[in-house]
Short mmCIF file of C-alpha atoms and ligand atoms in Angstrom, two decimals:
data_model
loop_
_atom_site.label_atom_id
_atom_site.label_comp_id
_atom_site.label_asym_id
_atom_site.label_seq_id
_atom_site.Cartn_x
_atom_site.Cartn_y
_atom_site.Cartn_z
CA UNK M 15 146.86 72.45 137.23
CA UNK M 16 145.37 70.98 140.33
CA UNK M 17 141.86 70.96 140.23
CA UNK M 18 139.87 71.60 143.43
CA UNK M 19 137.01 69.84 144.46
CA UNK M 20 134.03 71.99 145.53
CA UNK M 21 130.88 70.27 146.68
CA UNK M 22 128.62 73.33 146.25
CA UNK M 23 128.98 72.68 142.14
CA UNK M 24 126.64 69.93 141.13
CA UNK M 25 124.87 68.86 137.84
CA UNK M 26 121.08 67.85 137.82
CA UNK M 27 121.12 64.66 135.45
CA UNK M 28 119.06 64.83 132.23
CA UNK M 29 116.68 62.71 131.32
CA UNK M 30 116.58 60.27 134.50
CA UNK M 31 113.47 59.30 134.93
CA UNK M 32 113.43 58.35 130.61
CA UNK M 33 116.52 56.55 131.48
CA UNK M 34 115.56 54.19 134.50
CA UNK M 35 111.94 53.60 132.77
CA UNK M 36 113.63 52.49 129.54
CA UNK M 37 116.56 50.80 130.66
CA UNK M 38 114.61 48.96 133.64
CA UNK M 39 117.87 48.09 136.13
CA UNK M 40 116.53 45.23 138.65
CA UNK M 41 118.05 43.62 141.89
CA UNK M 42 120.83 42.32 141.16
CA UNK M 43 121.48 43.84 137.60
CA UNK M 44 125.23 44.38 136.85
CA UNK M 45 125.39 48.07 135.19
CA UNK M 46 128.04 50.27 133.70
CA UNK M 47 127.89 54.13 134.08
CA UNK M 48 130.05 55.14 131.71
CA UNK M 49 130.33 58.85 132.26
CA UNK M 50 129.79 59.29 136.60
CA UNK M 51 129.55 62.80 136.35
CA UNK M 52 128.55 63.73 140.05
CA UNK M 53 126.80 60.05 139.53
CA UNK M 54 123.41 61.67 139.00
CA UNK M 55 122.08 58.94 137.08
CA UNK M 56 124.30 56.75 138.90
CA UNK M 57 122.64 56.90 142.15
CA UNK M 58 119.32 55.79 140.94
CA UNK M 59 120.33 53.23 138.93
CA UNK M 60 122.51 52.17 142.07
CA UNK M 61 119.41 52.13 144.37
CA UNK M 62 117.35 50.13 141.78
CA UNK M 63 120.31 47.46 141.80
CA UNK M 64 120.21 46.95 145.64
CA UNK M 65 122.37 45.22 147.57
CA UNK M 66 122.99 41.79 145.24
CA UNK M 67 123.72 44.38 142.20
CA UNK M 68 126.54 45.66 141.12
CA UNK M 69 127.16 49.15 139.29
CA UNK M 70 130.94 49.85 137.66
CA UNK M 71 131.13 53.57 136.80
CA UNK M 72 133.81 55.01 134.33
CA UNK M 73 134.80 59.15 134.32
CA UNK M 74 138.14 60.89 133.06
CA UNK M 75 137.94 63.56 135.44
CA UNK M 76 139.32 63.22 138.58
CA UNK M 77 136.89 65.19 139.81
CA UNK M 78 134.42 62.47 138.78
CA UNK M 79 136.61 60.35 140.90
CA UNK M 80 136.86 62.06 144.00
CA UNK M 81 132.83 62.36 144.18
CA UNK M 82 132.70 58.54 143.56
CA UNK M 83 134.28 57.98 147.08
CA UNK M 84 131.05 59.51 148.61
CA UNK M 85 129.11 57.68 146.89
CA UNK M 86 130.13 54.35 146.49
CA UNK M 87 129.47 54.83 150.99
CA UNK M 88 125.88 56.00 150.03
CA UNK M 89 124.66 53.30 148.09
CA UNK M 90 123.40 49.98 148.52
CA UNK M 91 125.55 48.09 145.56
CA UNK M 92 128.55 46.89 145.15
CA UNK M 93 130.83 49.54 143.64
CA UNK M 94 133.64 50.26 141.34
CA UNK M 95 135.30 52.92 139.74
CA UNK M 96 137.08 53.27 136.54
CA UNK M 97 139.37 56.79 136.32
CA UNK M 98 139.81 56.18 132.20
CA UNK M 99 138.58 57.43 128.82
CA UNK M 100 135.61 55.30 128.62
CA UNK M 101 136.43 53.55 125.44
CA UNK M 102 139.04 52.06 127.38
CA UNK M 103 137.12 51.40 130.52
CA UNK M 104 134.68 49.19 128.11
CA UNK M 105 138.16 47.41 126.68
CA UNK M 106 139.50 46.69 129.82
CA UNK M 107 135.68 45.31 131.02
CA UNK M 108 135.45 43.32 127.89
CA UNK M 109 139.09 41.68 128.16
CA UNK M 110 137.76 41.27 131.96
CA UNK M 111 134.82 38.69 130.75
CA UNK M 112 132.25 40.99 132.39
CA UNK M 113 128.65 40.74 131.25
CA UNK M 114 126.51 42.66 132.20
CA UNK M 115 122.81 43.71 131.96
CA UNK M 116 122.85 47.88 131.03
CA UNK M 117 125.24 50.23 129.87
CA UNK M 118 124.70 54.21 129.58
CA UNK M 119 126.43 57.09 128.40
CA UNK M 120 124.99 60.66 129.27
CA UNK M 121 127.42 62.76 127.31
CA UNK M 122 129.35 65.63 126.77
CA UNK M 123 130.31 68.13 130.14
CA UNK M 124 128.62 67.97 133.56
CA UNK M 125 127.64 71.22 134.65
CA UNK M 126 130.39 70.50 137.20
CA UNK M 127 132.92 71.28 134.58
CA UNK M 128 131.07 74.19 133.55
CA UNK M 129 131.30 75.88 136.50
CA UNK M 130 134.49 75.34 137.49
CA UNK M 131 135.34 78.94 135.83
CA UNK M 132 139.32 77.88 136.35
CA UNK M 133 139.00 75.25 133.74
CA UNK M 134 138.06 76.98 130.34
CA UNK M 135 135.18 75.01 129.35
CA UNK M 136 132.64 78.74 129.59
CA UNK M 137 132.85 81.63 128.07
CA UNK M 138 131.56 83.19 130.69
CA UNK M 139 134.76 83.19 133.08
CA UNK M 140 138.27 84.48 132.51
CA UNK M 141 140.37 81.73 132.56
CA UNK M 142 143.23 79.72 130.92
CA UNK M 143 142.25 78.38 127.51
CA UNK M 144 141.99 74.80 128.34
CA UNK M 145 138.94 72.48 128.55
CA UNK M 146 140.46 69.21 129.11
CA UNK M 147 138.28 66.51 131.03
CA UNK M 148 141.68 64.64 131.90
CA UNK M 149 144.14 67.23 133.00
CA UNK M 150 147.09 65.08 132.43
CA UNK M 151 146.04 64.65 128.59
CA UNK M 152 148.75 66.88 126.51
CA UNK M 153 146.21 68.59 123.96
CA UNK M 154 144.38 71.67 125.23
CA UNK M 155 142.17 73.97 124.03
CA UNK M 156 145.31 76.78 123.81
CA UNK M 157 147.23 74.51 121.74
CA UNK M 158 143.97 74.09 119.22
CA UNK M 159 143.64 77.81 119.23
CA UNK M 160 146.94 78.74 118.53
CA UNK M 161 148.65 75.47 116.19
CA UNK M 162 146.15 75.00 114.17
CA UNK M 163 145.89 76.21 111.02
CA UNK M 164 143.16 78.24 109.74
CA UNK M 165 141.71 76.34 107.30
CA UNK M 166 141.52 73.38 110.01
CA UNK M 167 140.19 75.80 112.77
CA UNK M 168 137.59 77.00 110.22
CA UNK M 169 136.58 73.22 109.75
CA UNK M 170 136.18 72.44 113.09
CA UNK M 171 134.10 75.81 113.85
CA UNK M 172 132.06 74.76 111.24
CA UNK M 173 131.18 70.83 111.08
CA UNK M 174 131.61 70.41 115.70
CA UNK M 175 129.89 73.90 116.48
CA UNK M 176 127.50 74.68 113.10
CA UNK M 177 129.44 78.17 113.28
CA UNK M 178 127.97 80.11 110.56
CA UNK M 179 131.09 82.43 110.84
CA UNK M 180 133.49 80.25 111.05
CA UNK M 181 135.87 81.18 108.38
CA UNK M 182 135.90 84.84 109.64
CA UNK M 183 136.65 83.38 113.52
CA UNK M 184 139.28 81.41 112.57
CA UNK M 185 140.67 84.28 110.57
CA UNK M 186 140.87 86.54 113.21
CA UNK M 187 141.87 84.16 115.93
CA UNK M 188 145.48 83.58 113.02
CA UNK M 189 145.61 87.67 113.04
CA UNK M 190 145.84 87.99 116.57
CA UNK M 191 148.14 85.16 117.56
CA UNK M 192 150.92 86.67 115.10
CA UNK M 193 150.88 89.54 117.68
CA UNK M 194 150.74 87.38 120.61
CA UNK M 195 149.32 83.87 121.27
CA UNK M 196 146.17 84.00 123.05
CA UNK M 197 146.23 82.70 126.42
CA UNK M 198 142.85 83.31 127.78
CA UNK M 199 138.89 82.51 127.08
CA UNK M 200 138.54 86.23 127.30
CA UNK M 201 140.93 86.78 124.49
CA UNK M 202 139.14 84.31 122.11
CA UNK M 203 135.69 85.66 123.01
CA UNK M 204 137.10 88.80 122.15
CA UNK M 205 138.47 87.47 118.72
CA UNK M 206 135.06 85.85 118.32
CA UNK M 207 133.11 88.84 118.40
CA UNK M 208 135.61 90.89 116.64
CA UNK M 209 134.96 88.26 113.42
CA UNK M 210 131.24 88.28 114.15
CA UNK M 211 129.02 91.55 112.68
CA UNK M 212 127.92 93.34 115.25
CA UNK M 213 124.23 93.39 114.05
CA UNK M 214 124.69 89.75 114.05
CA UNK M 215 125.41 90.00 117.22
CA UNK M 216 122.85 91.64 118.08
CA UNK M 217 120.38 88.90 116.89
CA UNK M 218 121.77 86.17 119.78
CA UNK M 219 119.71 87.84 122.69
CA UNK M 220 120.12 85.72 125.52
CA UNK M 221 122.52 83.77 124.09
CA UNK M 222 126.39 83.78 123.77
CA UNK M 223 128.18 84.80 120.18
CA UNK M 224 131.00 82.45 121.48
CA UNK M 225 128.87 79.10 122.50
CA UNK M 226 129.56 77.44 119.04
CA UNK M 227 132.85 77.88 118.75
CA UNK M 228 133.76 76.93 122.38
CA UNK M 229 130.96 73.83 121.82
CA UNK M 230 133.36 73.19 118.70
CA UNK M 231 137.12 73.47 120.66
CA UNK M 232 135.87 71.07 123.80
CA UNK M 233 135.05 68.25 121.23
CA UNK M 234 138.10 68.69 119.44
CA UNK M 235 140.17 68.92 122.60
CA UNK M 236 138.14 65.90 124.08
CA UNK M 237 137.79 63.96 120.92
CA UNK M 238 134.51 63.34 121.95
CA UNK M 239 133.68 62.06 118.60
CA UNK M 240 135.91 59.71 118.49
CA UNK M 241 135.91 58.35 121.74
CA UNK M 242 131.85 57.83 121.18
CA UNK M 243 132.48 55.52 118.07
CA UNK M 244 134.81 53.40 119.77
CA UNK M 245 132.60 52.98 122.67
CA UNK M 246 129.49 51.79 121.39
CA UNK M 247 130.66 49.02 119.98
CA UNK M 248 132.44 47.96 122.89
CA UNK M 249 129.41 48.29 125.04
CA UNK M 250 127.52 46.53 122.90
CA UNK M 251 129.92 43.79 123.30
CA UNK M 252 129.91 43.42 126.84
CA UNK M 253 125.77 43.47 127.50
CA UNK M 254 124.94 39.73 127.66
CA UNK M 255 121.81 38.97 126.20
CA UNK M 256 118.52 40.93 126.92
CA UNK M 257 120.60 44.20 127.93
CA UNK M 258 120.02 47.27 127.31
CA UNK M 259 122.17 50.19 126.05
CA UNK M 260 121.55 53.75 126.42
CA UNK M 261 122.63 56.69 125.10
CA UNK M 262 121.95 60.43 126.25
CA UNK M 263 123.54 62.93 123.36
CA UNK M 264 123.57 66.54 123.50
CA UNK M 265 125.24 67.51 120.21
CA UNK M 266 123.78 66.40 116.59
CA UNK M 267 126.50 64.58 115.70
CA UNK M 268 126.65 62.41 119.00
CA UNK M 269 122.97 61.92 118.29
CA UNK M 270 123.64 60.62 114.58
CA UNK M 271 125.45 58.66 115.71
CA UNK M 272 123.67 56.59 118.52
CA UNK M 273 121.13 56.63 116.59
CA UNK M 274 122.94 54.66 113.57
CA UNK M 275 124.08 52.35 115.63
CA UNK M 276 121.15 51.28 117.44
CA UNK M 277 119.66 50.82 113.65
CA UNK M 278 122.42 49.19 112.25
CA UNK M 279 121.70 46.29 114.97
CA UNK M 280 118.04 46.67 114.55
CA UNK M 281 118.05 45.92 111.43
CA UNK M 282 117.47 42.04 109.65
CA UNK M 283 117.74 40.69 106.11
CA UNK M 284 119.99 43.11 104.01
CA UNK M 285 119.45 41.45 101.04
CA UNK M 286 118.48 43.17 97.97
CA UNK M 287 114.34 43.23 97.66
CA UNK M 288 114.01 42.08 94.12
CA UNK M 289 115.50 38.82 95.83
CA UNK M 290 112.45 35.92 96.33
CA UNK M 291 114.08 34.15 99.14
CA UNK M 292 116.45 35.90 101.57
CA UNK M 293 120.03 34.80 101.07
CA UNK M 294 122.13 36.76 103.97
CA UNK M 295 120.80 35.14 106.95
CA UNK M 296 121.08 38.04 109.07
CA UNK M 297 118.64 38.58 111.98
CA UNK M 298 118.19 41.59 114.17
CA UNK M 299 120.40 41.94 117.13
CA UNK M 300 118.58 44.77 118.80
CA UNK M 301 115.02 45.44 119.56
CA UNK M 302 114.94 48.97 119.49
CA UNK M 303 113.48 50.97 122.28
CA UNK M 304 112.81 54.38 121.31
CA UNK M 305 111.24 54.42 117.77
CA UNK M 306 112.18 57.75 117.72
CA UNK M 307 114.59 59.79 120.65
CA UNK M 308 113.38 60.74 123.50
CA UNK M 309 113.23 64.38 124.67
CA UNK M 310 113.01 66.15 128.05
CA UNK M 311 109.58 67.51 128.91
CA UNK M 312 109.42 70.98 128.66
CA UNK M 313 108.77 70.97 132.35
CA UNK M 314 112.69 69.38 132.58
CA UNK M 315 113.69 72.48 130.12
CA UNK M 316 112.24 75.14 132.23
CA UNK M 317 113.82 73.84 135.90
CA UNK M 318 117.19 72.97 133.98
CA UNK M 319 118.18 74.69 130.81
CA UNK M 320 121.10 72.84 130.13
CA UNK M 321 118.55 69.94 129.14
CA UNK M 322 117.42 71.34 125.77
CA UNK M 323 118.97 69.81 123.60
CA UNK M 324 119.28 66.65 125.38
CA UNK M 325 118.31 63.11 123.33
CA UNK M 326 117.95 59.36 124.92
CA UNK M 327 117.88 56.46 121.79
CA UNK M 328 118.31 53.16 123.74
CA UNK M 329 118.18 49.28 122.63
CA UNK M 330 117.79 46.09 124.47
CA UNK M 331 120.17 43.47 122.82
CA UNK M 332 117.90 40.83 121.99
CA UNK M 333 118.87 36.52 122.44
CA UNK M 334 121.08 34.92 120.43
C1 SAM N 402 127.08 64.95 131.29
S1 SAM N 402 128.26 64.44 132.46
C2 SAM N 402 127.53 63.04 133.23
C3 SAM N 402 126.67 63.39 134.40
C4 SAM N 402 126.14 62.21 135.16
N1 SAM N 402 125.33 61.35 134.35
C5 SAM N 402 125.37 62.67 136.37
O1 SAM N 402 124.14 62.42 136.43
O2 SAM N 402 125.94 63.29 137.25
C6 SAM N 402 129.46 63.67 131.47
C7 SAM N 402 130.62 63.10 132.25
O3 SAM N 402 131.26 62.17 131.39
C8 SAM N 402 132.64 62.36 131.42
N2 SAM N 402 133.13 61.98 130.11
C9 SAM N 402 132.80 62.53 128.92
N3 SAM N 402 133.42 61.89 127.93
C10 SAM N 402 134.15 60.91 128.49
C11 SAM N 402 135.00 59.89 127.97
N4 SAM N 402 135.24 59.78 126.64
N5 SAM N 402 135.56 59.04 128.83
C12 SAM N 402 135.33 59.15 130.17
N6 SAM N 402 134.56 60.09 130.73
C13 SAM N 402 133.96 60.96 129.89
C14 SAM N 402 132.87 63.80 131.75
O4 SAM N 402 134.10 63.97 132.41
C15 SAM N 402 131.67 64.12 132.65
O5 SAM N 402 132.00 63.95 134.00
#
């Protein structure tokens, strides 16, 4: 599918101000973006490098990519661009012998993605069922919805979208496809809210009966689970010392697990406590920086609603 690239769609990036203040880029910083997006967060941590910095951002969409062009003329840094999963944008920078001074990842979709209706990723457009972020990846969201088995559907309804109907979805998405497979986002919401009671239903209000489960497919489809636990420890590995990582989540799971990692590395002596002396050795290697995570204000919320459920945890790597 080609995808087009339409400059009117844009995403407002979440947290920014938390994110410069925390991570602190300076002249001359080296920084990785690791998900470009429309380079939202990019751009001011670009402008905060200045001229003697450097900024290498990382997207799988080549829509990321073709709105990098743009900016890489607008800003004062040196530039590059990684079009690559960014687990393996981190590899290839690690086996590189770059160091550098922060990393980020704001996850998830860019409202970009959203709102490119021809994609699949809302339920609010009729369109193919597909959601990929890299088009030329072979699993899509129709394959999910119509090979998988219920049992596994159910699962991932349940733990990726907290789907308190997911057993009933996933049954009625495997009574459908025996007809005819479903083909369209429009043909799952309308398996969705055939499984879902209607005074159920009723209860959403403003909200969508089909946002968990579609929440649910795009992280199965984008293994963004995965490709988050290979990544932080290969960011992690290529801050030199005194550089900071952070990570914006929008999911509780993503959240979890920033937020284990950053304590994992916070943390010092693991020796039992009935022990006098301590016996491992180990020291921190992170300071953390937010004690707890750090929400928008609900000034942010109002002027962009996509920032609700947005969370920044961040940790500066501390000297050898
Ligand atoms: C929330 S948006 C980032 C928006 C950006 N910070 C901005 O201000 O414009 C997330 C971006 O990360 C990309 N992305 C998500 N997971 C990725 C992964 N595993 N590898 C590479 N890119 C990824 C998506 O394609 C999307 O463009």
């Amino acid at each position: 599918m080609a995808i087009l690239l339409d400059m009117t769609r844009t995403h407002v990036p979440v947290l920014a101000g938390e994110l410069i203040d925390i991570l602190d880029p300076h002249p001359g910083d080296t920084a990785i973006d690791c998900t470009f997006g429309a380079g939202g967060h990019a751009r001011l941590v670009a402008e905060r490098l200045g001229a003697s910095g450097t900024l290498v951002c990382i997207d799988r969409d080549p829509v990321a990519a073709q709105r990098f062009d743009e900016f890489a003329a607008e800003v004062p840094c040196e530039t590059r661009f990684l079009a690559m999963e960014f687990s393996e944008g981190l590899r290839l920078l690690r086996e590189e012998g770059l160091h550098v001074d922060l990393a980020y990842l704001d996850l998830g979709v860019s409202s970009m993605q959203l709102d490119a209706w021809e994609r699949g990723f809302s339920y609010s457009y009729d369109a193919p069922l597909d959601m990929r972020m890299d088009p030329d990846q072979e699993l899509d969201a129709r394959e999910v919805v119509n090979e998988w088995d219920e049992r596994r559907l159910a699962n991932a309804f349940r733990s990726y979208g907290d789907e308190r109907f997911a057993r009933q979805i996933a049954r009625e998405i495997v009574k459908r496809r025996r007809k005819a497979p479903l083909e369209t986002t429009s043909e799952l919401v309308d398996a969705i809210r055939a499984a879902i009671p209607a005074p159920v239903q009723r209860e959403f209000g403003r909200g969508h009966p089909a946002k968990r489960v579609f929440q649910a497919i795009r992280i199965v489809v984008n293994d963004e689970l995965g490709s988050l636990d290979q990544a932080l420890p290969l960011a992690w590995d290529v801050l030199r010392p005194g550089g900071r990582l952070g990570v914006i989540s929008f999911h509780s799971l993503e959240d979890r697990r920033a937020k284990r990692f950053i304590a994992d590395r916070g943390r010092g002596c693991i020796c039992p406590p009935d022990l006098p002396v301590c016996v491992c050795g180990r020291t921190p290697e992170a300071e953390v920086l937010t004690s707890r995570a750090v929400v928008p204000t609900p000034g942010e919320i109002a002027d962009n609603p996509r920032a609700k459920s947005a969370k920044l945890r961040a940790a500066r790597k501390v000297d050898a």
